[in-house]
Amino acid sequence: SYELTQPPSVSVSPGQTASIACSGDNLGEKYVCWYQKKVGQSPVLIIYQYNKRPSGIPERFSGSNSGNTATLTISGAQALDEADYYCQAWHRSAAVFGGGTKLTVL
Amino acid sequence: QVQLVQSAAEVKKPGASVKVSCQASGYTLTGYYIQWVRLAPGQGPEWIGWINTNSGGINYAEKFQGRVTMTRDKSTSTAYMDLSGLTSDDTAVYYCARGAAMAVLVTQGPFDYWGQGTLVTVSS
C-alpha cells in the first residue's frame, strides 16, 4: 500500500520559517494537499494542487512538490500556527494521508 | 456559507453498527463528492471512502470493504456512513468532508470543507 511519511514534530521560533516534509514514492507526480488541525477543531485545507491556497489562508503558507517529497513552508511562523499538519495525496483512487507533524512555535 | 453538520456522538458495544449523518448546506449536495475520514487518537487521518452524491456511486477503502455503506438522501441534502462489526479499534472521530466537484476527477479534488466530527466510542 502507498504510504506518506512525515516527521512527528517540528519546532520553530516565532517569525522564523518552518518546513514540514512529506515523502512518498513519486509523490512529485501527484497533487498534494495540506491540512491544519488544531485541538478541538476540524481539519482545515491550507494548500491544494501543489501550491494553491483557499480563500482566507494567509500567504505565509506555501507548498512545493518534487521528486519524492512535498514540503509545506510557513514563512514568519506565528503562535497561532501551532497545530498538527497532515499531507494528503491520491494513489489509485484511494486517498492517503501522512501520519501528521506537530508544529511547535516557541 | 458552506456547512456540513454531523450527527451527535455515539457509544456502541463491540459488534454493533453505527450510522453517522452529514447534512450539507450552502451549496448543492449533488454538485460535489462527499468523503469520509476518521481520526483516532495519536494517529493520522484514515480515509474511509467517497460517495458520488449525484449517482450514488461509491468507492470504499480496501480496509473497510464489507463493513461500510455510504448513502445519501438528495431530498434532505444528507450523506450517511454506516459502519458495522465495530471493535475498539474503530473508536475515533469520524468526519465527512466535501470533495471534488462533479465536473472534475474525484482524485483531483481536495477536501475543502469538513464537518464538525462525530465521536464514535466502542466499548463493552
Coordinates of N, CA and C in Angstrom, one line a residue:
Chain A
S1 N 0.8 -1.2 0.0 CA 0.0 0.0 0.0 C 0.9 1.2 0.0
Y2 N 0.3 2.3 -0.5 CA 1.1 3.6 -0.6 C 1.1 4.3 0.7
E3 N 2.3 4.8 1.1 CA 2.5 5.5 2.4 C 3.1 6.9 2.2
L4 N 2.6 7.8 3.0 CA 3.2 9.1 3.1 C 3.8 9.3 4.5
T5 N 5.1 9.7 4.5 CA 5.8 9.8 5.7 C 6.1 11.2 6.1
Q6 N 5.8 11.6 7.3 CA 6.1 12.9 7.8 C 6.9 12.8 9.1
P7 N 7.7 13.8 9.4 CA 8.4 13.9 10.8 C 7.3 14.1 11.8
P8 N 7.5 13.4 13.0 CA 6.4 13.6 14.0 C 6.3 15.0 14.6
S9 N 7.4 15.7 14.6 CA 7.4 17.0 15.2 C 8.4 18.0 14.5
V10 N 8.1 19.2 14.5 CA 8.9 20.3 14.0 C 8.8 21.5 15.0
S11 N 9.9 22.1 15.3 CA 9.8 23.3 16.2 C 10.3 24.5 15.4
V12 N 9.8 25.7 15.7 CA 10.2 26.9 15.0 C 10.0 28.0 16.0
S13 N 10.9 29.0 15.9 CA 10.8 30.2 16.7 C 9.8 31.2 16.0
P14 N 9.1 32.0 16.8 CA 8.2 33.0 16.2 C 8.9 33.8 15.2
G15 N 8.3 34.0 14.0 CA 8.9 34.9 13.0 C 9.8 34.2 12.1
Q16 N 10.2 32.9 12.4 CA 11.1 32.2 11.6 C 10.3 31.3 10.6
T17 N 11.0 30.6 9.7 CA 10.4 29.8 8.7 C 10.4 28.3 9.1
A18 N 9.3 27.7 9.0 CA 9.1 26.3 9.3 C 8.9 25.5 8.0
S19 N 9.5 24.4 7.9 CA 9.3 23.5 6.8 C 8.9 22.1 7.3
I20 N 7.9 21.6 6.7 CA 7.4 20.3 7.0 C 7.4 19.4 5.8
A21 N 8.1 18.3 5.8 CA 8.3 17.4 4.7 C 7.3 16.3 4.7
C22 N 6.9 15.8 3.5 CA 6.0 14.7 3.3 C 6.6 13.9 2.2
S23 N 7.0 12.6 2.5 CA 7.7 11.8 1.4 C 6.8 10.6 1.0
G24 N 6.9 10.3 -0.2 CA 6.2 9.1 -0.8 C 6.8 8.8 -2.2
D25 N 6.7 7.6 -2.6 CA 7.2 7.2 -3.9 C 6.5 8.1 -5.0
N26 N 7.4 8.7 -5.8 CA 6.9 9.5 -7.0 C 5.9 10.5 -6.6
L27 N 6.0 11.0 -5.4 CA 5.0 12.0 -4.9 C 4.9 13.2 -5.8
G28 N 6.0 13.6 -6.4 CA 6.0 14.8 -7.2 C 5.1 14.7 -8.4
E29 N 4.6 13.5 -8.7 CA 3.7 13.3 -9.9 C 2.2 13.4 -9.4
K30 N 2.0 13.6 -8.2 CA 0.6 13.6 -7.6 C 0.3 15.0 -7.1
Y31 N -1.0 15.3 -7.1 CA -1.5 16.5 -6.4 C -1.4 16.2 -4.9
V32 N -0.8 17.2 -4.2 CA -0.7 17.1 -2.7 C -1.5 18.2 -2.1
C33 N -2.2 17.8 -1.0 CA -2.9 18.8 -0.2 C -2.3 18.8 1.2
W34 N -2.5 19.9 1.9 CA -2.0 20.0 3.3 C -3.2 20.5 4.1
Y35 N -3.3 19.9 5.3 CA -4.4 20.3 6.2 C -3.8 20.7 7.6
Q36 N -4.4 21.6 8.2 CA -4.0 22.1 9.5 C -5.1 21.6 10.5
K37 N -4.7 21.0 11.6 CA -5.7 20.7 12.6 C -5.3 21.1 14.0
K38 N -6.1 21.9 14.6 CA -5.9 22.4 15.9 C -6.8 21.6 16.9
V39 N -6.3 21.5 18.1 CA -7.0 20.7 19.1 C -8.5 21.2 19.3
G40 N -9.4 20.2 19.2 CA -10.8 20.5 19.3 C -11.5 21.1 18.1
Q41 N -10.7 21.2 17.0 CA -11.3 21.7 15.8 C -11.2 20.7 14.6
S42 N -12.0 20.9 13.6 CA -11.9 20.0 12.4 C -10.7 20.4 11.6
P43 N -10.2 19.5 10.7 CA -9.1 19.9 9.8 C -9.5 21.0 8.9
V44 N -8.5 21.8 8.5 CA -8.7 22.9 7.6 C -7.8 22.8 6.4
L45 N -8.3 22.9 5.2 CA -7.5 22.8 4.0 C -6.6 24.1 3.9
I46 N -5.3 23.9 3.8 CA -4.5 25.1 3.7 C -3.7 25.2 2.3
I47 N -3.5 24.1 1.7 CA -2.8 24.0 0.4 C -3.4 22.9 -0.4
Y48 N -3.6 23.2 -1.7 CA -4.1 22.1 -2.6 C -3.4 22.3 -4.0
Q49 N -3.4 21.3 -4.7 CA -2.8 21.3 -6.1 C -1.5 21.9 -6.0
Y50 N -0.6 21.4 -5.2 CA 0.8 21.8 -5.1 C 0.9 23.1 -4.3
N51 N 0.4 24.2 -4.8 CA 0.7 25.5 -4.1 C -0.5 26.5 -4.2
K52 N -1.7 26.0 -4.2 CA -2.8 26.9 -4.2 C -3.4 27.0 -2.8
R53 N -3.8 28.2 -2.4 CA -4.3 28.5 -1.1 C -5.8 28.8 -1.2
P54 N -6.6 28.1 -0.4 CA -8.1 28.5 -0.4 C -8.2 29.9 0.1
S55 N -9.3 30.5 -0.2 CA -9.6 31.9 0.3 C -9.5 31.9 1.8
G56 N -8.9 32.9 2.3 CA -8.7 33.1 3.8 C -7.5 32.5 4.4
I57 N -6.7 31.7 3.6 CA -5.5 31.2 4.1 C -4.4 32.2 3.9
P58 N -3.6 32.5 4.9 CA -2.6 33.5 4.8 C -1.5 33.2 3.8
E59 N -0.9 34.2 3.2 CA 0.2 34.0 2.2 C 1.4 33.3 2.8
R60 N 1.6 33.3 4.1 CA 2.8 32.7 4.7 C 2.8 31.2 4.5
F61 N 1.7 30.6 4.1 CA 1.6 29.2 3.9 C 1.9 29.0 2.4
S62 N 2.8 28.1 2.1 CA 3.1 27.7 0.7 C 3.5 26.3 0.6
G63 N 3.4 25.7 -0.6 CA 3.7 24.3 -0.8 C 4.6 24.1 -2.0
S64 N 5.4 23.1 -2.0 CA 6.1 22.7 -3.2 C 6.1 21.2 -3.2
N65 N 6.5 20.6 -4.4 CA 6.4 19.2 -4.6 C 7.3 18.8 -5.7
S66 N 8.3 17.9 -5.4 CA 9.2 17.5 -6.5 C 9.8 16.1 -6.1
G67 N 10.0 15.3 -7.1 CA 10.6 14.0 -6.7 C 9.8 13.2 -5.8
N68 N 10.3 12.8 -4.7 CA 9.6 12.0 -3.7 C 9.1 12.8 -2.5
T69 N 9.3 14.1 -2.5 CA 9.0 14.9 -1.3 C 8.2 16.2 -1.6
A70 N 7.1 16.3 -0.9 CA 6.3 17.6 -0.8 C 6.7 18.3 0.4
T71 N 6.7 19.6 0.4 CA 7.1 20.4 1.5 C 6.1 21.5 1.8
L72 N 5.6 21.7 3.0 CA 4.8 22.8 3.4 C 5.8 23.8 4.1
T73 N 5.7 25.0 3.7 CA 6.6 26.1 4.3 C 5.7 27.1 4.9
I74 N 6.0 27.5 6.1 CA 5.3 28.5 6.8 C 6.3 29.6 7.1
S75 N 6.2 30.7 6.4 CA 7.2 31.8 6.5 C 6.7 32.8 7.5
G76 N 7.6 33.1 8.5 CA 7.1 34.0 9.6 C 6.1 33.3 10.4
A77 N 6.5 32.2 11.0 CA 5.5 31.4 11.8 C 5.0 32.2 13.0
Q78 N 3.7 32.0 13.3 CA 3.1 32.7 14.4 C 2.6 31.7 15.4
A79 N 2.4 32.2 16.6 CA 1.9 31.3 17.7 C 0.7 30.6 17.3
L80 N -0.2 31.3 16.6 CA -1.5 30.7 16.2 C -1.3 29.6 15.1
D81 N -0.1 29.4 14.6 CA 0.2 28.3 13.6 C 0.5 27.0 14.3
E82 N 0.6 27.0 15.6 CA 0.8 25.8 16.4 C -0.3 24.8 16.2
A83 N 0.0 23.7 15.6 CA -1.1 22.7 15.2 C -0.5 21.5 14.7
D84 N -1.3 20.5 14.4 CA -0.9 19.3 13.6 C -1.1 19.6 12.1
Y85 N -0.2 19.1 11.3 CA -0.3 19.3 9.9 C -0.2 17.9 9.2
Y86 N -1.1 17.7 8.3 CA -1.2 16.5 7.5 C -1.1 16.7 6.0
C87 N -0.3 15.9 5.4 CA -0.3 15.9 3.9 C -1.2 14.8 3.4
Q88 N -1.7 15.0 2.2 CA -2.6 14.0 1.6 C -2.4 14.0 0.1
A89 N -2.5 12.8 -0.5 CA -2.4 12.6 -1.9 C -3.3 11.4 -2.3
W90 N -3.6 11.3 -3.6 CA -4.4 10.2 -4.1 C -3.5 9.2 -4.8
H91 N -3.7 8.0 -4.5 CA -3.0 6.9 -5.1 C -4.0 5.8 -5.6
R92 N -4.1 5.6 -6.9 CA -5.0 4.6 -7.4 C -6.4 4.7 -6.8
S93 N -7.0 5.9 -6.9 CA -8.4 6.2 -6.5 C -8.6 6.1 -5.0
A94 N -7.5 6.0 -4.2 CA -7.6 6.0 -2.7 C -6.9 7.2 -2.2
A95 N -7.5 7.9 -1.2 CA -6.8 9.0 -0.6 C -5.9 8.4 0.5
V96 N -4.7 9.0 0.6 CA -3.7 8.6 1.5 C -3.3 9.8 2.3
F97 N -3.2 9.7 3.6 CA -2.8 10.8 4.5 C -1.4 10.4 5.1
G98 N -0.6 11.4 5.4 CA 0.5 11.2 6.2 C 0.2 11.1 7.7
G99 N 1.1 10.7 8.5 CA 0.8 10.5 9.9 C 0.7 11.7 10.7
G100 N 1.1 12.8 10.1 CA 1.0 14.1 10.8 C 2.3 14.6 11.4
T101 N 2.4 15.9 11.5 CA 3.5 16.6 12.1 C 3.0 17.7 13.1
K102 N 3.5 17.6 14.3 CA 3.1 18.6 15.3 C 4.0 19.7 15.2
L103 N 3.5 20.9 14.9 CA 4.4 22.1 14.8 C 4.3 22.8 16.1
T104 N 5.4 23.1 16.7 CA 5.5 23.8 18.0 C 6.2 25.2 17.7
V105 N 5.6 26.2 18.1 CA 6.1 27.6 17.9 C 6.6 28.1 19.2
L106 N 7.9 28.2 19.4 CA 8.4 28.6 20.8 C 9.7 29.4 20.6
Chain B
Q1 N -23.0 30.3 3.4 CA -21.7 29.7 3.5 C -21.8 28.1 3.6
V2 N -20.8 27.5 3.1 CA -20.8 26.0 3.1 C -20.7 25.5 4.5
Q3 N -21.6 24.6 4.8 CA -21.5 23.9 6.1 C -21.9 22.4 6.0
L4 N -21.2 21.6 6.8 CA -21.5 20.2 6.9 C -21.7 20.0 8.4
V5 N -23.0 19.6 8.7 CA -23.3 19.3 10.1 C -23.6 17.9 10.3
Q6 N -22.8 17.3 11.3 CA -22.8 15.9 11.5 C -23.7 15.6 12.7
S7 N -24.0 14.3 12.8 CA -24.8 13.8 14.0 C -24.0 13.7 15.2
A8 N -24.7 13.6 16.3 CA -24.1 13.6 17.7 C -23.2 12.4 17.9
A9 N -22.4 12.5 19.0 CA -21.5 11.4 19.4 C -22.3 10.1 19.7
E10 N -21.7 9.0 19.5 CA -22.3 7.7 19.8 C -21.4 6.8 20.6
V11 N -22.0 6.0 21.5 CA -21.3 5.0 22.2 C -21.9 3.6 21.8
K12 N -21.1 2.7 21.3 CA -21.6 1.5 20.8 C -20.8 0.3 21.5
K13 N -21.5 -0.8 21.5 CA -20.8 -2.0 22.0 C -20.1 -2.8 20.9
P14 N -19.1 -3.5 21.2 CA -18.4 -4.3 20.1 C -19.4 -5.2 19.4
G15 N -19.3 -5.2 18.1 CA -20.2 -6.0 17.2 C -21.3 -5.2 16.7
A16 N -21.6 -4.0 17.2 CA -22.7 -3.2 16.8 C -22.4 -2.5 15.5
S17 N -23.4 -1.7 15.1 CA -23.2 -0.8 13.9 C -23.4 0.6 14.3
V18 N -22.9 1.6 13.6 CA -23.1 3.0 13.8 C -23.4 3.6 12.5
K19 N -24.4 4.6 12.5 CA -24.7 5.3 11.3 C -24.5 6.8 11.6
V20 N -23.6 7.4 10.9 CA -23.3 8.9 11.0 C -23.9 9.6 9.9
S21 N -24.5 10.7 10.2 CA -25.1 11.6 9.1 C -24.3 12.9 8.9
C22 N -24.5 13.5 7.8 CA -23.7 14.7 7.4 C -24.6 15.5 6.5
Q23 N -25.2 16.6 7.1 CA -26.1 17.4 6.3 C -25.4 18.6 5.7
A24 N -25.6 18.8 4.4 CA -24.9 19.9 3.7 C -25.8 21.1 3.6
S25 N -25.2 22.2 3.7 CA -26.0 23.5 3.4 C -25.0 24.5 2.8
G26 N -25.6 25.5 2.1 CA -24.8 26.5 1.5 C -24.3 26.1 0.1
Y27 N -24.6 24.9 -0.4 CA -24.2 24.5 -1.7 C -25.1 23.3 -2.0
T28 N -25.1 22.9 -3.3 CA -25.9 21.8 -3.7 C -25.2 20.5 -3.5
L29 N -25.8 19.6 -2.6 CA -25.1 18.4 -2.3 C -24.6 17.6 -3.5
T30 N -25.5 17.5 -4.5 CA -25.2 16.6 -5.6 C -24.2 17.2 -6.6
G31 N -23.7 18.4 -6.3 CA -22.6 19.0 -7.1 C -21.2 18.6 -6.7
Y32 N -21.1 17.9 -5.6 CA -19.8 17.5 -5.1 C -19.8 16.1 -4.5
Y33 N -18.6 15.5 -4.5 CA -18.5 14.2 -3.8 C -18.5 14.5 -2.3
I34 N -18.8 13.5 -1.5 CA -18.6 13.6 -0.1 C -17.6 12.5 0.3
Q35 N -16.6 12.9 1.0 CA -15.6 12.0 1.5 C -15.8 11.7 3.0
W36 N -15.4 10.5 3.4 CA -15.5 10.2 4.9 C -14.1 9.8 5.3
V37 N -13.7 10.4 6.5 CA -12.3 10.2 7.0 C -12.5 10.1 8.5
R38 N -11.6 9.2 9.2 CA -11.7 9.2 10.6 C -10.3 9.5 11.2
L39 N -10.3 9.9 12.4 CA -9.1 10.3 13.1 C -9.1 9.7 14.5
A40 N -8.2 8.8 14.7 CA -8.1 8.2 16.0 C -7.0 8.8 16.8
P41 N -7.1 8.8 18.1 CA -6.1 9.5 19.0 C -4.7 9.0 18.6
G42 N -3.8 9.9 18.4 CA -2.4 9.6 18.2 C -2.1 9.0 16.8
Q43 N -3.1 9.1 15.9 CA -2.8 8.5 14.6 C -3.2 9.6 13.5
G44 N -2.7 9.4 12.3 CA -3.0 10.2 11.2 C -4.4 9.9 10.7
P45 N -5.0 10.8 9.9 CA -6.3 10.6 9.4 C -6.3 9.3 8.5
E46 N -7.5 8.7 8.5 CA -7.6 7.4 7.7 C -8.8 7.6 6.8
W47 N -8.6 7.5 5.5 CA -9.7 7.7 4.5 C -10.5 6.4 4.5
I48 N -11.9 6.6 4.5 CA -12.8 5.5 4.6 C -13.4 5.3 3.2
G49 N -13.7 6.4 2.5 CA -14.3 6.2 1.1 C -15.0 7.5 0.7
W50 N -15.5 7.4 -0.5 CA -16.3 8.5 -1.0 C -17.6 8.1 -1.6
I51 N -18.6 9.0 -1.7 CA -19.8 8.7 -2.4 C -20.0 9.8 -3.5
N52 N -20.4 9.4 -4.6 CA -20.8 10.3 -5.7 C -22.3 10.7 -5.3
T53 N -22.5 11.9 -4.8 CA -23.8 12.2 -4.3 C -24.9 12.4 -5.4
N54 N -24.4 12.5 -6.6 CA -25.4 12.6 -7.7 C -25.9 11.2 -8.2
S55 N -24.9 10.3 -8.5 CA -25.3 9.0 -9.0 C -25.5 7.9 -7.8
G56 N -24.9 8.2 -6.7 CA -24.9 7.2 -5.6 C -23.7 6.3 -5.7
G57 N -22.9 6.4 -6.7 CA -21.7 5.6 -6.8 C -20.8 5.7 -5.6
I58 N -20.1 4.6 -5.3 CA -19.2 4.6 -4.1 C -17.8 4.1 -4.4
N59 N -16.9 4.4 -3.6 CA -15.6 3.8 -3.6 C -15.1 3.8 -2.2
Y60 N -14.9 2.5 -1.7 CA -14.5 2.4 -0.3 C -13.0 2.0 -0.2
A61 N -12.4 2.4 0.9 CA -11.0 1.9 1.1 C -11.1 0.4 1.3
E62 N -10.0 -0.2 0.8 CA -10.0 -1.7 0.9 C -10.2 -2.2 2.3
K63 N -9.6 -1.5 3.3 CA -9.7 -1.9 4.7 C -11.2 -2.0 5.2
F64 N -12.0 -1.2 4.6 CA -13.4 -1.1 5.2 C -14.4 -1.8 4.3
Q65 N -14.0 -2.3 3.2 CA -14.9 -3.0 2.3 C -15.6 -4.2 3.0
G66 N -16.9 -4.3 2.8 CA -17.6 -5.3 3.5 C -18.2 -4.9 4.9
R67 N -17.7 -3.8 5.4 CA -18.2 -3.3 6.7 C -18.8 -1.9 6.6
V68 N -18.6 -1.2 5.5 CA -19.0 0.2 5.4 C -20.1 0.3 4.3
T69 N -21.0 1.2 4.5 CA -22.0 1.5 3.5 C -22.2 3.0 3.5
M70 N -22.1 3.6 2.3 CA -22.3 5.1 2.2 C -23.5 5.3 1.3
T71 N -24.4 6.2 1.8 CA -25.6 6.5 1.1 C -25.8 8.0 1.1
R72 N -26.8 8.5 0.4 CA -27.2 9.9 0.5 C -28.7 10.0 0.2
D73 N -29.3 11.1 0.8 CA -30.7 11.4 0.6 C -30.7 12.8 0.0
K74 N -31.0 12.9 -1.3 CA -31.0 14.1 -2.0 C -32.0 15.1 -1.5
S75 N -33.1 14.6 -1.0 CA -34.2 15.4 -0.6 C -33.9 16.2 0.7
T76 N -33.0 15.7 1.5 CA -32.6 16.4 2.7 C -31.1 16.8 2.7
S77 N -30.5 16.7 1.5 CA -29.0 17.1 1.4 C -28.2 16.4 2.4
T78 N -28.4 15.2 2.7 CA -27.7 14.5 3.8 C -27.0 13.2 3.2
A79 N -25.8 13.1 3.7 CA -25.0 11.9 3.4 C -24.9 11.0 4.6
Y80 N -24.8 9.7 4.5 CA -24.7 8.8 5.6 C -23.5 7.9 5.4
M81 N -22.9 7.5 6.6 CA -21.9 6.5 6.6 C -22.3 5.5 7.7
D82 N -22.4 4.2 7.3 CA -22.8 3.2 8.2 C -21.6 2.2 8.3
L83 N -21.2 2.0 9.5 CA -20.1 1.1 9.8 C -20.5 -0.1 10.7
S84 N -20.3 -1.3 10.3 CA -20.8 -2.4 11.1 C -19.6 -3.2 11.7
G85 N -19.9 -4.2 12.5 CA -18.9 -5.0 13.1 C -17.9 -4.2 13.9
L86 N -18.4 -3.3 14.7 CA -17.5 -2.4 15.4 C -16.6 -3.1 16.4
T87 N -15.3 -2.7 16.5 CA -14.4 -3.1 17.5 C -13.8 -1.9 18.2
S88 N -13.1 -2.1 19.2 CA -12.5 -1.0 19.9 C -11.5 -0.2 19.0
D89 N -11.0 -0.8 18.0 CA -10.1 -0.1 17.0 C -10.9 0.9 16.2
D90 N -12.2 0.8 16.2 CA -13.0 1.8 15.4 C -13.3 3.0 16.2
T91 N -12.9 3.1 17.5 CA -13.1 4.3 18.3 C -12.3 5.4 17.7
A92 N -13.0 6.5 17.3 CA -12.3 7.6 16.5 C -13.4 8.7 16.4
V93 N -12.9 9.8 15.9 CA -13.8 10.9 15.4 C -13.9 10.7 13.9
Y94 N -15.2 10.6 13.5 CA -15.5 10.4 12.1 C -15.9 11.8 11.5
Y95 N -15.3 12.1 10.3 CA -15.6 13.3 9.6 C -16.1 13.1 8.2
C96 N -17.1 13.9 7.8 CA -17.4 14.0 6.4 C -16.7 15.3 5.9
A97 N -16.4 15.3 4.6 CA -15.7 16.4 4.0 C -16.2 16.5 2.6
R98 N -16.3 17.8 2.1 CA -16.7 18.0 0.7 C -15.5 17.7 -0.2
G99 N -15.7 16.9 -1.2 CA -14.6 16.5 -2.1 C -14.7 17.3 -3.4
A100 N -14.3 16.6 -4.4 CA -14.2 17.3 -5.8 C -15.6 17.6 -6.3
A101 N -15.7 18.6 -7.1 CA -16.9 18.9 -7.8 C -17.1 17.8 -8.9
M102 N -18.4 17.6 -9.2 CA -18.7 16.5 -10.2 C -18.1 16.8 -11.5
A103 N -17.7 18.0 -11.8 CA -17.1 18.3 -13.2 C -15.7 17.9 -13.3
V104 N -15.0 17.5 -12.2 CA -13.6 17.1 -12.2 C -13.5 15.7 -11.7
L105 N -12.3 15.1 -11.9 CA -12.0 13.8 -11.4 C -12.0 13.9 -9.8
V106 N -12.6 12.8 -9.2 CA -12.7 12.8 -7.8 C -11.3 12.9 -7.1
T107 N -10.3 12.3 -7.9 CA -8.9 12.3 -7.3 C -8.2 13.6 -7.5
Q108 N -8.8 14.5 -8.1 CA -8.2 15.8 -8.2 C -8.7 16.9 -7.2
G109 N -9.7 16.4 -6.5 CA -10.3 17.3 -5.6 C -9.8 17.3 -4.1
P110 N -9.5 18.5 -3.6 CA -9.2 18.5 -2.1 C -10.4 18.3 -1.3
F111 N -10.2 18.1 0.0 CA -11.3 18.1 1.0 C -11.4 19.5 1.5
D112 N -12.3 20.3 0.9 CA -12.2 21.7 1.2 C -13.1 22.2 2.4
Y113 N -14.1 21.5 2.7 CA -14.9 21.8 3.9 C -15.2 20.5 4.7
W114 N -15.1 20.6 6.0 CA -15.2 19.4 6.8 C -16.4 19.7 7.8
G115 N -17.0 18.6 8.2 CA -18.0 18.6 9.2 C -17.3 18.8 10.6
Q116 N -18.1 18.9 11.6 CA -17.5 19.2 13.0 C -17.0 17.9 13.6
G117 N -17.3 16.7 13.0 CA -16.8 15.5 13.5 C -17.8 14.8 14.4
T118 N -17.8 13.5 14.4 CA -18.7 12.7 15.3 C -17.8 11.7 16.0
L119 N -17.8 11.8 17.3 CA -17.0 10.8 18.1 C -17.8 9.5 18.3
V120 N -17.2 8.5 17.8 CA -17.8 7.1 18.0 C -16.9 6.4 18.9
T121 N -17.4 6.0 20.1 CA -16.7 5.2 21.1 C -17.3 3.8 21.1
V122 N -16.3 2.8 21.0 CA -16.8 1.4 21.0 C -16.2 0.8 22.3
S123 N -17.1 0.5 23.2 CA -16.7 -0.1 24.5 C -17.7 -1.0 25.0
S124 N -17.3 -2.1 25.7 CA -18.2 -3.0 26.3 C -18.6 -2.5 27.7

